[in-house]
PDB file of C-alpha atoms in Angstrom:
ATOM      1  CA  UNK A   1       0.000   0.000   0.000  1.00  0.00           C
ATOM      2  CA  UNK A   2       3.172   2.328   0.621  1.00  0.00           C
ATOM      3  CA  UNK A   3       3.608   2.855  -3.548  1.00  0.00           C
ATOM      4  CA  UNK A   4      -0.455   3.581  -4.232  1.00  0.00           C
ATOM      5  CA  UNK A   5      -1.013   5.766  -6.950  1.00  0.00           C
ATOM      6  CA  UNK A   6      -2.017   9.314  -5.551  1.00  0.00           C
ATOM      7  CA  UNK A   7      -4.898  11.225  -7.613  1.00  0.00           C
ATOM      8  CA  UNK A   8      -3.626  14.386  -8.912  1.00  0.00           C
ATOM      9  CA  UNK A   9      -6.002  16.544  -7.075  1.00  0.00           C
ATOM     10  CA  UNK A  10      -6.065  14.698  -3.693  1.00  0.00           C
ATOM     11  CA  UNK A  11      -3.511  14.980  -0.891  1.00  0.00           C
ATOM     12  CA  UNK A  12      -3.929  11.319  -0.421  1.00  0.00           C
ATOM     13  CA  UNK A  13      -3.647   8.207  -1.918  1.00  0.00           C
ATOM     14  CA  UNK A  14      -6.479   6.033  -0.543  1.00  0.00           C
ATOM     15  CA  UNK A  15      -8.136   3.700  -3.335  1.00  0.00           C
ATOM     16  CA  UNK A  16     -11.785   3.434  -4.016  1.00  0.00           C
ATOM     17  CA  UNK A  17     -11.754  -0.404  -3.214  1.00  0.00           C
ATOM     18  CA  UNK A  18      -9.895  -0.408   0.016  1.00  0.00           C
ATOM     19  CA  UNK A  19     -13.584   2.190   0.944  1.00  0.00           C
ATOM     20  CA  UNK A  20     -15.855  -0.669  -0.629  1.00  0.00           C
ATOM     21  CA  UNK A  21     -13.847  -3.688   1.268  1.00  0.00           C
ATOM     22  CA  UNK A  22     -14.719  -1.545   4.642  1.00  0.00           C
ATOM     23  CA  UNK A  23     -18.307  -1.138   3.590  1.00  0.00           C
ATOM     24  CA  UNK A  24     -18.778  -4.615   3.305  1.00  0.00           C
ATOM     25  CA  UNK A  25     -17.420  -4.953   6.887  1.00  0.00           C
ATOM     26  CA  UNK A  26     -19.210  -2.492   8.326  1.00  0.00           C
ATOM     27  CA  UNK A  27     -22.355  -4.034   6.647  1.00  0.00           C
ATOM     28  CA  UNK A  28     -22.022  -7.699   7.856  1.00  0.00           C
ATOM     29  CA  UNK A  29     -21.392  -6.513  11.722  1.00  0.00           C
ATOM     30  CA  UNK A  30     -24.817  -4.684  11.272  1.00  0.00           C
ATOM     31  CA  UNK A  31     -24.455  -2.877  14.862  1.00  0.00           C
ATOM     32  CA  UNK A  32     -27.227   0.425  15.554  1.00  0.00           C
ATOM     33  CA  UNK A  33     -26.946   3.768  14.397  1.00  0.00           C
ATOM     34  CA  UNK A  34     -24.800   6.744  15.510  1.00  0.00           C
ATOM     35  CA  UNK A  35     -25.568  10.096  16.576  1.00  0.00           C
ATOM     36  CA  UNK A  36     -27.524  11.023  13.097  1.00  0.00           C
ATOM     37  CA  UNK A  37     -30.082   7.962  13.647  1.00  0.00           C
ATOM     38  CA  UNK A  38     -29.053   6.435  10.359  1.00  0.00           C
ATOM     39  CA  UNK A  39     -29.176   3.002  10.275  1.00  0.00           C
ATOM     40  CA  UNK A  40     -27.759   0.482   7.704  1.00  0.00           C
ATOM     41  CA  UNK A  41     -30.611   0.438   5.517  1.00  0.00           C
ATOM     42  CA  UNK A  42     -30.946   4.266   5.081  1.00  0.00           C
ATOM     43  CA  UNK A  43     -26.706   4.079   4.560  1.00  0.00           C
ATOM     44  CA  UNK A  44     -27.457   1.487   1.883  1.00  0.00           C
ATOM     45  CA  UNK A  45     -30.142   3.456   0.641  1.00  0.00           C
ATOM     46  CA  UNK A  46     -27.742   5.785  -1.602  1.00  0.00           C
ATOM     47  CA  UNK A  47     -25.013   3.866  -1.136  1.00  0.00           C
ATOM     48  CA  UNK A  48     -22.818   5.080  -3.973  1.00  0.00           C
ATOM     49  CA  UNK A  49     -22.787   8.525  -3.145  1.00  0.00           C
ATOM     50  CA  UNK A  50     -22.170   7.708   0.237  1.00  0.00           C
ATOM     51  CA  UNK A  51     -19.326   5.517  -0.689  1.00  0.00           C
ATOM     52  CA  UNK A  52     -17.882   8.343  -2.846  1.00  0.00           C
ATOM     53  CA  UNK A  53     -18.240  11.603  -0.295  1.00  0.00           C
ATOM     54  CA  UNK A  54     -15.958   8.900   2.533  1.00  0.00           C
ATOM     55  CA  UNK A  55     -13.338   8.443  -0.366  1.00  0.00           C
ATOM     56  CA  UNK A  56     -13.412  11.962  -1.359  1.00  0.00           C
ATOM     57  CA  UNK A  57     -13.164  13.444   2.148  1.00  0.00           C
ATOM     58  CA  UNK A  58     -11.064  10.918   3.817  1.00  0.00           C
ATOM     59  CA  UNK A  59      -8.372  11.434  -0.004  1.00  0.00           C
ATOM     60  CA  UNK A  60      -8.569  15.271   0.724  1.00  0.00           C
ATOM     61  CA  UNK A  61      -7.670  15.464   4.385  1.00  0.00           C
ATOM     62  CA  UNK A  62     -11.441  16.740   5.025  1.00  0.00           C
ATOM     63  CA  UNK A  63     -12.768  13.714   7.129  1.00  0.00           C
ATOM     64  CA  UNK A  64     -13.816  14.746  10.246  1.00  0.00           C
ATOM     65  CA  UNK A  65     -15.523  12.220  12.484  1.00  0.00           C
ATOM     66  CA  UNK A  66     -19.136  13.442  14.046  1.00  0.00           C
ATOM     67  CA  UNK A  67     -19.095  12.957  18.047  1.00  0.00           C
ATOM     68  CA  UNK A  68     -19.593   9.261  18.926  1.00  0.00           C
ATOM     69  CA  UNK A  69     -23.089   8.256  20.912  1.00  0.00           C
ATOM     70  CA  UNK A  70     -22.453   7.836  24.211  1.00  0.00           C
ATOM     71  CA  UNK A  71     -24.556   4.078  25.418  1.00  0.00           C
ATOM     72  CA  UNK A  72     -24.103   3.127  28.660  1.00  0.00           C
ATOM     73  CA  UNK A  73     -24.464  -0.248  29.577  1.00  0.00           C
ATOM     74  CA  UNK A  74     -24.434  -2.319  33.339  1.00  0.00           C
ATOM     75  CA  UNK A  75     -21.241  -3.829  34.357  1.00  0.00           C
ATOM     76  CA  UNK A  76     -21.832  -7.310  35.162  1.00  0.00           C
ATOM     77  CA  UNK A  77     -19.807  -8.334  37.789  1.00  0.00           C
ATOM     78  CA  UNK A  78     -19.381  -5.020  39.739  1.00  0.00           C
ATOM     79  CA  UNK A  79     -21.342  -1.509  40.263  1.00  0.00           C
ATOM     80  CA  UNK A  80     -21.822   0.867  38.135  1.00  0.00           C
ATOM     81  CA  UNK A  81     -22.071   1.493  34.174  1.00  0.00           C
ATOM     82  CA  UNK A  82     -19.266   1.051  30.876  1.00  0.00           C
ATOM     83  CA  UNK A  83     -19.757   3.603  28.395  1.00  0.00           C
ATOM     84  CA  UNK A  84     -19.665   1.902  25.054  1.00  0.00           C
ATOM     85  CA  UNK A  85     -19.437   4.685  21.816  1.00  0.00           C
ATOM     86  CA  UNK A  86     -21.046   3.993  18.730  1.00  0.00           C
ATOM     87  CA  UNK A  87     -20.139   5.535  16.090  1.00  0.00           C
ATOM     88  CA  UNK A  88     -21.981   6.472  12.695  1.00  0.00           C
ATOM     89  CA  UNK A  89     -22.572   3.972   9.559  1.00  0.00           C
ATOM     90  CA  UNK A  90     -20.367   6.513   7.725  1.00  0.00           C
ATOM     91  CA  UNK A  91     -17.109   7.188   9.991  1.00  0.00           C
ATOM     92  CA  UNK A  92     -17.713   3.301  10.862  1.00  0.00           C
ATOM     93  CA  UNK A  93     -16.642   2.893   6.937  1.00  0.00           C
ATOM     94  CA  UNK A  94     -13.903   5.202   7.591  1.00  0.00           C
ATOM     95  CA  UNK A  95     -12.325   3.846  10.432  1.00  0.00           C
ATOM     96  CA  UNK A  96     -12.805   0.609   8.819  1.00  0.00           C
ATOM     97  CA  UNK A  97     -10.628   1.294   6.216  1.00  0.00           C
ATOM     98  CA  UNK A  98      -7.868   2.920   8.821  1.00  0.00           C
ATOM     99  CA  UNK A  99      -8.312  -0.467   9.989  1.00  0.00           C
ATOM    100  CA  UNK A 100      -7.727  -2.474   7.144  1.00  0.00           C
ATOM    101  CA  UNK A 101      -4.900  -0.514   6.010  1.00  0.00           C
ATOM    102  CA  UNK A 102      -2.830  -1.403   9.654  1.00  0.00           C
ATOM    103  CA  UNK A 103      -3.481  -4.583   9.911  1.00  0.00           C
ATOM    104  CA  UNK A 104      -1.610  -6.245   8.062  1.00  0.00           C
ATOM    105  CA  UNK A 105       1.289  -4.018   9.917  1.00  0.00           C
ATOM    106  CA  UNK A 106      -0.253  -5.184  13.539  1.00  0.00           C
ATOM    107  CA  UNK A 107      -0.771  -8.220  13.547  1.00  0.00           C
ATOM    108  CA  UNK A 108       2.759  -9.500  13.272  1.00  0.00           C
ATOM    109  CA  UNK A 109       3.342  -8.029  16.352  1.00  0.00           C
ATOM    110  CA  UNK A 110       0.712  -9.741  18.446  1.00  0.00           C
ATOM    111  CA  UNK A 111       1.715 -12.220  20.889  1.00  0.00           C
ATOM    112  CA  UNK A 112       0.978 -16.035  19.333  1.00  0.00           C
ATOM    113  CA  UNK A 113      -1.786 -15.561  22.696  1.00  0.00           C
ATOM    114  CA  UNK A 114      -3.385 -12.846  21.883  1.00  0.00           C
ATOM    115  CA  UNK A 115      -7.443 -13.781  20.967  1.00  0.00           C
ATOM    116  CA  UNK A 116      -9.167 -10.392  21.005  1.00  0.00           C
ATOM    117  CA  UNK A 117      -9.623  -8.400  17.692  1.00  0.00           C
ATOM    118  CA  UNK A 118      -7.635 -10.381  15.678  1.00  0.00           C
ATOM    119  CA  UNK A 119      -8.897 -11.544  11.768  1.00  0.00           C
ATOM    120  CA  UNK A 120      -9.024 -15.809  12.479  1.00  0.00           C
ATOM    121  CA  UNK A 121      -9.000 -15.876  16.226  1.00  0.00           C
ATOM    122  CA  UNK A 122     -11.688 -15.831  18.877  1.00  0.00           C
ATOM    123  CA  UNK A 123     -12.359 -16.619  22.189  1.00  0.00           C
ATOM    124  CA  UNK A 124     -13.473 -19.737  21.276  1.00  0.00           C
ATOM    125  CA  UNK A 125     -10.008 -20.065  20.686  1.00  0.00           C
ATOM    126  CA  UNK A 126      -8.784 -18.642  23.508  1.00  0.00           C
ATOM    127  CA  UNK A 127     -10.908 -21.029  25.522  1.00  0.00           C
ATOM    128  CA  UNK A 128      -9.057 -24.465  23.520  1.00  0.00           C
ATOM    129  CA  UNK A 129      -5.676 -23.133  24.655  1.00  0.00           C
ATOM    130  CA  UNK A 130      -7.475 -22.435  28.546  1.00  0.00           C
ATOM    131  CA  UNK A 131      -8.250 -26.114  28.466  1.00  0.00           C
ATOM    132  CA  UNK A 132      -5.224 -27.455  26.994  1.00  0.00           C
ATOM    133  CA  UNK A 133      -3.388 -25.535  29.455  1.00  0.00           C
ATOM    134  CA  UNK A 134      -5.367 -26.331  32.659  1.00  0.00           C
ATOM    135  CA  UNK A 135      -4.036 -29.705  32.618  1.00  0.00           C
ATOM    136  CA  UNK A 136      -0.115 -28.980  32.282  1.00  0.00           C
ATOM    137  CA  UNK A 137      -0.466 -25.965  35.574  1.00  0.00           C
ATOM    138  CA  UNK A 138      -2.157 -25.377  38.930  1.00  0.00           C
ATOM    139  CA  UNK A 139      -2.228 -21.504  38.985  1.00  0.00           C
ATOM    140  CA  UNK A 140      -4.222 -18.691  36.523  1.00  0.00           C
ATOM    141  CA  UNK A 141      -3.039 -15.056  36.253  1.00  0.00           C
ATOM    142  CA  UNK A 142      -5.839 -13.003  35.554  1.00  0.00           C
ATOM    143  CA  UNK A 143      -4.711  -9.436  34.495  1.00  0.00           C
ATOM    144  CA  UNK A 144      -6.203  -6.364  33.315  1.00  0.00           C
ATOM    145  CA  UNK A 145      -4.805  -2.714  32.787  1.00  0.00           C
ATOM    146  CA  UNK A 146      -7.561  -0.535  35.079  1.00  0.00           C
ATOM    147  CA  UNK A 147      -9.990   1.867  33.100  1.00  0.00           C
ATOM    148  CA  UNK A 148      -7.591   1.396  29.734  1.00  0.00           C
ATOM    149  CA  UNK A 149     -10.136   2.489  27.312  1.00  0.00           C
ATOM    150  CA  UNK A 150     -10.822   5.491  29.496  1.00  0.00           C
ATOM    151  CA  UNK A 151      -7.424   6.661  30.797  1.00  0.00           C
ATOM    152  CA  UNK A 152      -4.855   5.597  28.285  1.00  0.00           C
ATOM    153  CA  UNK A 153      -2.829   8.409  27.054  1.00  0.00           C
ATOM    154  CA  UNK A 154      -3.188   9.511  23.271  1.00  0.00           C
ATOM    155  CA  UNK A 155       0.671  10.159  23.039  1.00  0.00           C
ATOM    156  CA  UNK A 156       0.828   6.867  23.482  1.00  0.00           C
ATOM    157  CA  UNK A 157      -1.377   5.882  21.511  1.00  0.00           C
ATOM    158  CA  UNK A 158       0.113   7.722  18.301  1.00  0.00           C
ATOM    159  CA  UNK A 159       3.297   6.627  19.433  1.00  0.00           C
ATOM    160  CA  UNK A 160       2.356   2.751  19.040  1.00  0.00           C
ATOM    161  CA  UNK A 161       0.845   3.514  15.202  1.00  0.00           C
ATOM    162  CA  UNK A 162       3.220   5.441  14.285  1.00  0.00           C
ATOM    163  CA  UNK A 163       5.712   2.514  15.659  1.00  0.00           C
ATOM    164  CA  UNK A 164       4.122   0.333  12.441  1.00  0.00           C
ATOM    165  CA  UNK A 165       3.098   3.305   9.580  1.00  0.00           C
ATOM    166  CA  UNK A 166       4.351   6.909   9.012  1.00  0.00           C
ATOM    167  CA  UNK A 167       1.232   7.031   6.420  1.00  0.00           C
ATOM    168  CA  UNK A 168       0.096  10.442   7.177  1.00  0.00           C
ATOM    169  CA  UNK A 169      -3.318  10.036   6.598  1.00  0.00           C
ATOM    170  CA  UNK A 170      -3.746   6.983   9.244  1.00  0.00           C
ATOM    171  CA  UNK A 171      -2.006   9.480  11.717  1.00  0.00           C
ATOM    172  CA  UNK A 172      -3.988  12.636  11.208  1.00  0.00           C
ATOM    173  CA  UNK A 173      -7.091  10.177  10.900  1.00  0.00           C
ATOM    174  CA  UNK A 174      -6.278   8.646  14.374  1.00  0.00           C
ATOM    175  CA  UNK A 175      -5.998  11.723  15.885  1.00  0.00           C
ATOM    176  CA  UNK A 176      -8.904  13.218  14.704  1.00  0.00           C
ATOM    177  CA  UNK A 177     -11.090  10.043  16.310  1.00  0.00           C
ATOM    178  CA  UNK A 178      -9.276   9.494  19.267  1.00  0.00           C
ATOM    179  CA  UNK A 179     -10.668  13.679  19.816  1.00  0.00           C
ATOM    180  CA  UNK A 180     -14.263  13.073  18.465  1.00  0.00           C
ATOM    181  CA  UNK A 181     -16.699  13.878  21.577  1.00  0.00           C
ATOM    182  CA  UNK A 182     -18.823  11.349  23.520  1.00  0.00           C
ATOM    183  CA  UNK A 183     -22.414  12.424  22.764  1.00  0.00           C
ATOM    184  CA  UNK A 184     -25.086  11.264  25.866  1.00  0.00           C
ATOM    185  CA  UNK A 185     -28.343  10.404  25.525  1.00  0.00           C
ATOM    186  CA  UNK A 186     -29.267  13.878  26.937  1.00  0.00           C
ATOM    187  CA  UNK A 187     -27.292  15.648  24.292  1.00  0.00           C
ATOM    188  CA  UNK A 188     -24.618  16.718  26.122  1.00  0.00           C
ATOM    189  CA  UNK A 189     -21.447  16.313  24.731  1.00  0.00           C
ATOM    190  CA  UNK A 190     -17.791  15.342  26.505  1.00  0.00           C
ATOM    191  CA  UNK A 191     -14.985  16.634  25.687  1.00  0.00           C
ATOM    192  CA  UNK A 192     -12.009  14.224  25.871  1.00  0.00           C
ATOM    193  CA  UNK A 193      -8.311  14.840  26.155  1.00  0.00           C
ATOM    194  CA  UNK A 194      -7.321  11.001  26.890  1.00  0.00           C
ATOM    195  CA  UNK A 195      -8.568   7.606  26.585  1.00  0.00           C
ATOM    196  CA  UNK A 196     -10.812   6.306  23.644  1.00  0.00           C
ATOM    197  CA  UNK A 197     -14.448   5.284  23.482  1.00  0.00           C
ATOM    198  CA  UNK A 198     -15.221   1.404  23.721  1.00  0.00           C
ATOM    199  CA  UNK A 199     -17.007   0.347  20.488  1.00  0.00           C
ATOM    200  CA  UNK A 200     -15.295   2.236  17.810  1.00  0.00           C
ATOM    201  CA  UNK A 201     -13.546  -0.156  15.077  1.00  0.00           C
ATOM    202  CA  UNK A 202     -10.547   1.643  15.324  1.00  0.00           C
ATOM    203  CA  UNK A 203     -10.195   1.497  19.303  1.00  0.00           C
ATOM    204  CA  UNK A 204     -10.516  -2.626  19.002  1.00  0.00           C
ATOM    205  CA  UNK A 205      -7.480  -2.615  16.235  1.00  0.00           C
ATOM    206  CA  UNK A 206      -4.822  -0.263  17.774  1.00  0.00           C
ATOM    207  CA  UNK A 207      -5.844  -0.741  21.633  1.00  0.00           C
ATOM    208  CA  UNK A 208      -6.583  -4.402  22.842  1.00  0.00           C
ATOM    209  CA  UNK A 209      -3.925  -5.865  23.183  1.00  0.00           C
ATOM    210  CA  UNK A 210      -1.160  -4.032  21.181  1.00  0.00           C
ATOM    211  CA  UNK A 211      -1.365  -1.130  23.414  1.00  0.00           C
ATOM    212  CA  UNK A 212      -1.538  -2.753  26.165  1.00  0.00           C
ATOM    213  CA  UNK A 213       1.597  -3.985  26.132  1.00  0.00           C
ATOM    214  CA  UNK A 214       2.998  -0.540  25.314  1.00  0.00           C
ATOM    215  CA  UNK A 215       1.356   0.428  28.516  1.00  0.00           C
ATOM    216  CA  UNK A 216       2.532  -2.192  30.434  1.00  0.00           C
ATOM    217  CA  UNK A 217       5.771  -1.379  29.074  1.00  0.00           C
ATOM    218  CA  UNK A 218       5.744   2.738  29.539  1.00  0.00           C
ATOM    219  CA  UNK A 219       4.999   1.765  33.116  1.00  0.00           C
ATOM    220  CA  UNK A 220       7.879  -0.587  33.669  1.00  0.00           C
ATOM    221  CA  UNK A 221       5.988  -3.724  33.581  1.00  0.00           C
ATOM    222  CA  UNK A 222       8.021  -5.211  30.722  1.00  0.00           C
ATOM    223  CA  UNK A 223       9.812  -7.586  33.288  1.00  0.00           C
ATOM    224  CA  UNK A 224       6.361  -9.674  33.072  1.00  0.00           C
ATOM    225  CA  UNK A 225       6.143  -9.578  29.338  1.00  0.00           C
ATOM    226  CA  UNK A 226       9.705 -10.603  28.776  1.00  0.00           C
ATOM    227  CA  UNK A 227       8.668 -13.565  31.647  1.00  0.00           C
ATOM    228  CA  UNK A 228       5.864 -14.978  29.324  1.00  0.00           C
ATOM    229  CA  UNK A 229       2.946 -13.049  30.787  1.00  0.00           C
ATOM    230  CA  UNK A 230      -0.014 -11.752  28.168  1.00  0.00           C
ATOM    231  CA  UNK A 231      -2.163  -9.787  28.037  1.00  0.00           C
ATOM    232  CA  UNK A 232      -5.603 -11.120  26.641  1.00  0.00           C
ATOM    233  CA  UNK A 233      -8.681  -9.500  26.097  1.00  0.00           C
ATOM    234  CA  UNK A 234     -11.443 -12.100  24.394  1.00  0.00           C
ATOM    235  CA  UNK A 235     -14.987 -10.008  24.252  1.00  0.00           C
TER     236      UNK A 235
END
């Protein structure tokens, strides 16, 4: 993708089909509408042109994501509420084909344990190796990095992608999502200056559990990586 043609009028070189191969992602997840109400149907309902004005703005530097709706939803083993963000059909497409682009750079880097997010793996899988495992030890670490999603720190965050790509668009395109507002149901809006809402497409590829292992290692927990300890997120 490094050597893609770049139109003559567009800062950008992002082709047509990489936009269509997100579409068709975003369209067989389904998932509810963002902050406009538009749902998949209504999307699909002029699809070309809506196809054409992600290309166009996302190839001229002009994509800027609407704020994210804020759903909040019970925790189930403790008290209190997660706040999931759900994007719109559109910027769904567009981080969709963010996505698609760093993958392929990413997923080398996962750890061979790593279940969560990944194309081919599942926590079906994750389960096999569980079982496989539970006969050969007596003892389960069970770790998680506290409030990730809501704390981690969007230096960092650049940092990590920038670790894989210096494509300029999937940095100023990061940036500009990781800074898109939390709408809530009272329409309120948050303003954010770290962490990144749960739900986005582009928060599952670059967070869980790449970054977490950046984290781990900004905060001088390498010691446990280098000793064999993962991180693994399966929902």
């Amino acid at each position: 993708m490094k050597n893609m043609p770049r139109p003559k009028d567009k800062p950008f070189a992002i082709p047509k089909q990489l936009v269509w191969e997100a579409y068709r992602r975003v369209a067989a997840n389904k998932g509810a509408p963002g902050v406009d109400g538009q749902d998949l149907e209504e999307f699909e309902a002029d699809l070309r042109d809506n196809l054409y004005k992600i290309w166009n703005r996302m190839s001229s530097g002009t994509w800027f994501p609407p704020p994210v709706r804020a759903v909040e939803i019970p925790k189930p083993h403790s008290p209190g509420v997660r706040v999931l963000g759900v994007p719109t059909i559109a910027d769904r497409v567009a981080q969709t084909v963010a996505a698609r682009y760093l993958e392929p750079l990413v997923e080398p880097r996962f750890h061979r344990d790593s279940y969560g997010y990944r194309p081919g793996k599942s926590a079906h899988d994750a389960l096999a190796a569980c079982r496989a495992r539970c006969w050969k030890y007596d003892w389960v670490i069970d770790l998680d990095v506290q409030k990730f999603f809501d704390t981690v720190s969007w230096d960092l965050m650049v940092r990590a992608v920038r670790s894989v790509t210096d494509c300029p668009w999937v940095l100023l395109y990061v940036k500009r999502w990781l800074a898109a507002p939390l709408k809530h149901p009272d329409g309120t809006l948050t303003e954010r200056d770290k962490g990144t809402a749960q739900g986005g497409l582009c928060a599952a590829a670059h967070n869980a559990p790449y970054e977490q292992r950046w984290v781990m290692r900004s905060v001088g927990l390498d010691r446990l990586l280098r000793g064999g300890l993962t991180v693994e997120r399966c929902a």
